Tab-separated table of C-alpha atoms in Angstrom:
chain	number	residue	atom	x	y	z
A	3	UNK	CA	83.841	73.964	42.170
A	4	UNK	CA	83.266	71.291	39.373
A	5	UNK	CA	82.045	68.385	40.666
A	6	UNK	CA	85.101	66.284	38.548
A	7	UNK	CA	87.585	68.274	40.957
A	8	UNK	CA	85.676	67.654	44.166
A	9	UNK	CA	85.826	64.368	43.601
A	10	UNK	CA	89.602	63.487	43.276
A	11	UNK	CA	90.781	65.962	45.634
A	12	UNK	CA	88.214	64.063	48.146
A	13	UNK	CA	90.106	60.668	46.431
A	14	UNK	CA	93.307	62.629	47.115
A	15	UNK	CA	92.667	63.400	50.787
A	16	UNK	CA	91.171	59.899	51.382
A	17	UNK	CA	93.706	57.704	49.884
A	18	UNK	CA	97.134	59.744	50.475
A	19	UNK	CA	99.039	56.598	50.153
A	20	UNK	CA	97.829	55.556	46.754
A	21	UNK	CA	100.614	56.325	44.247
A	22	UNK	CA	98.235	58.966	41.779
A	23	UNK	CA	99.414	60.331	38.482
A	24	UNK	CA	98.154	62.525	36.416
A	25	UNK	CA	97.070	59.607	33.522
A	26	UNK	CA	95.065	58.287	36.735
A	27	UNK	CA	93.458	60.743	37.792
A	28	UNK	CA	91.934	61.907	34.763
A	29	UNK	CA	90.658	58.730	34.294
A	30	UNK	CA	88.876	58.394	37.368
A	31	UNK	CA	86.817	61.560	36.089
A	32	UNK	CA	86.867	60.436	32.336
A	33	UNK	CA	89.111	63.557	30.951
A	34	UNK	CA	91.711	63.467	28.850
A	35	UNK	CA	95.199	63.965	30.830
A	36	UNK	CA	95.751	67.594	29.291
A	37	UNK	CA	92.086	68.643	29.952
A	38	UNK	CA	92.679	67.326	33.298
A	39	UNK	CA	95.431	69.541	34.083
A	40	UNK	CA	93.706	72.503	32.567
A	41	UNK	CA	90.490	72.292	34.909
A	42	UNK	CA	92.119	71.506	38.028
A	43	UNK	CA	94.924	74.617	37.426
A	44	UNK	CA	91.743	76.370	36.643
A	45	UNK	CA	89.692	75.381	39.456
A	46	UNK	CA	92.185	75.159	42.370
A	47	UNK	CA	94.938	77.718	41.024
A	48	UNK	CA	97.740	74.965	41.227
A	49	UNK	CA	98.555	71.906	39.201
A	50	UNK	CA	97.327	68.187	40.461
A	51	UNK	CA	100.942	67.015	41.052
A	52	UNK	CA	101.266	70.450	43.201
A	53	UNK	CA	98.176	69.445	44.952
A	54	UNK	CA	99.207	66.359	45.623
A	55	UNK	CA	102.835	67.148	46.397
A	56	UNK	CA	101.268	70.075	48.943
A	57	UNK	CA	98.835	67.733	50.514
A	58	UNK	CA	100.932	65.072	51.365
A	59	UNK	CA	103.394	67.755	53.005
A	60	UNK	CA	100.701	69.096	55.155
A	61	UNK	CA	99.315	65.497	56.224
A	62	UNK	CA	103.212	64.767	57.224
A	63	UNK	CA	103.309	67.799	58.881
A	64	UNK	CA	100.157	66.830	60.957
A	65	UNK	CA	101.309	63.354	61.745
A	66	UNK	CA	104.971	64.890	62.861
A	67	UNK	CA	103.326	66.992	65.600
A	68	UNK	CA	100.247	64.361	66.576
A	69	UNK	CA	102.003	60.377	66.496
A	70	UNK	CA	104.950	58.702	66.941
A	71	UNK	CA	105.267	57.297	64.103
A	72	UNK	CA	109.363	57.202	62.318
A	73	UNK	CA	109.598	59.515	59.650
A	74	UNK	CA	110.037	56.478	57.015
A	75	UNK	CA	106.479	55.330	58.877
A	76	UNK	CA	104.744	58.630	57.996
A	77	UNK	CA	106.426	59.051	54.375
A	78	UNK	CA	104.735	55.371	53.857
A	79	UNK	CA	101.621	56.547	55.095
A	80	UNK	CA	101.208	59.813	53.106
A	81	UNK	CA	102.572	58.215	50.120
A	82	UNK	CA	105.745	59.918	49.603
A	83	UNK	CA	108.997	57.593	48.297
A	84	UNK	CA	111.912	59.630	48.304
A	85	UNK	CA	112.870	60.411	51.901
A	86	UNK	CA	115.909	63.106	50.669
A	87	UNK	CA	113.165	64.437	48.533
A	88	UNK	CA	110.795	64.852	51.097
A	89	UNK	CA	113.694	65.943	53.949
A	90	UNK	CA	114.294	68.602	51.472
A	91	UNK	CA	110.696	69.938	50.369
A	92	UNK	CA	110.087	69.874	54.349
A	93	UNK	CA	113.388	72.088	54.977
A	94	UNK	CA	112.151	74.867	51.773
A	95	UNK	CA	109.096	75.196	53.521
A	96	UNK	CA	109.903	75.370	57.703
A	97	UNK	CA	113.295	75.967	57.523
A	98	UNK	CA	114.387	72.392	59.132
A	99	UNK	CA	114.381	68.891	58.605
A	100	UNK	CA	111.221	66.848	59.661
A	101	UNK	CA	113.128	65.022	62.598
A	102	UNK	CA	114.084	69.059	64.072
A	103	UNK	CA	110.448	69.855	63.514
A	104	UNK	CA	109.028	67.462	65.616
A	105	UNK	CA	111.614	68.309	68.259
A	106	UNK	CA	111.354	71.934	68.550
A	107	UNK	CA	107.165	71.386	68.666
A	108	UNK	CA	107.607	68.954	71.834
A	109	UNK	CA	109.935	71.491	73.476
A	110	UNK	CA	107.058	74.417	72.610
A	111	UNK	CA	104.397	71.826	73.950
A	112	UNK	CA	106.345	70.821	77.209
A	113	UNK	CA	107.273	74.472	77.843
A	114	UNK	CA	103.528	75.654	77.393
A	115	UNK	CA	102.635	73.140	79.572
A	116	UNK	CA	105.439	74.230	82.453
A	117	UNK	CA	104.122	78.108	81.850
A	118	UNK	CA	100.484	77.282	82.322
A	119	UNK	CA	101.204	74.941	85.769
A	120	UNK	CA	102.942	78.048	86.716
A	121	UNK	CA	99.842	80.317	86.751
């Protein structure tokens, strides 16, 4: 992978919070915005805003299952503003909203535990 690409999806996955653009970005790596776009679509199959949108998802995802942090605390944390736009990228991807998600995974957790004290 080009080195240029390495390097902000490290920046990415190291600074979540940071609000990144595109403009950004591309400076950090000295690129024109357009060129920019073009090599990371071409090295990672997926636009940076995708990336970015994807990562912070996952990282959310993590945090839902791992702290107890508020939903508002984790949006703050992985850099995402818009909680309805969040609730709803969440819901296209696992079927329901953050706050069920966390839910149903303590219920699986506590009933794996209850099946395994069992044997």
């Amino acid at each position: 992978m080009d080195r240029r690409i390495e390097l902000i999806i490290s920046k990415i996955e190291t600074e979540t919070s940071t609000p990144w653009d595109t403009k950004t970005l591309a400076k950090i790596v000295s690129l024109s915005p357009s060129r920019f776009r073009h090599l990371f679509k071409q090295e990672t199959g997926i636009s940076p805003a995708q990336y970015l949108k994807d990562y912070r998802l996952r990282k959310a995802q993590l945090m839902l299952r791992t702290t107890f942090f508020s939903v508002k605390q984790i949006l703050k944390r992985v850099g995402i503003r818009s909680n309805s736009h969040f609730v709803h990228d969440f819901r296209k991807i696992h079927g329901v909203t953050p706050t069920a998600y966390r839910r149903a995974f303590w219920r699986a957790m506590k009933a794996r535990k209850a099946r395994k004290k069992k044997h």
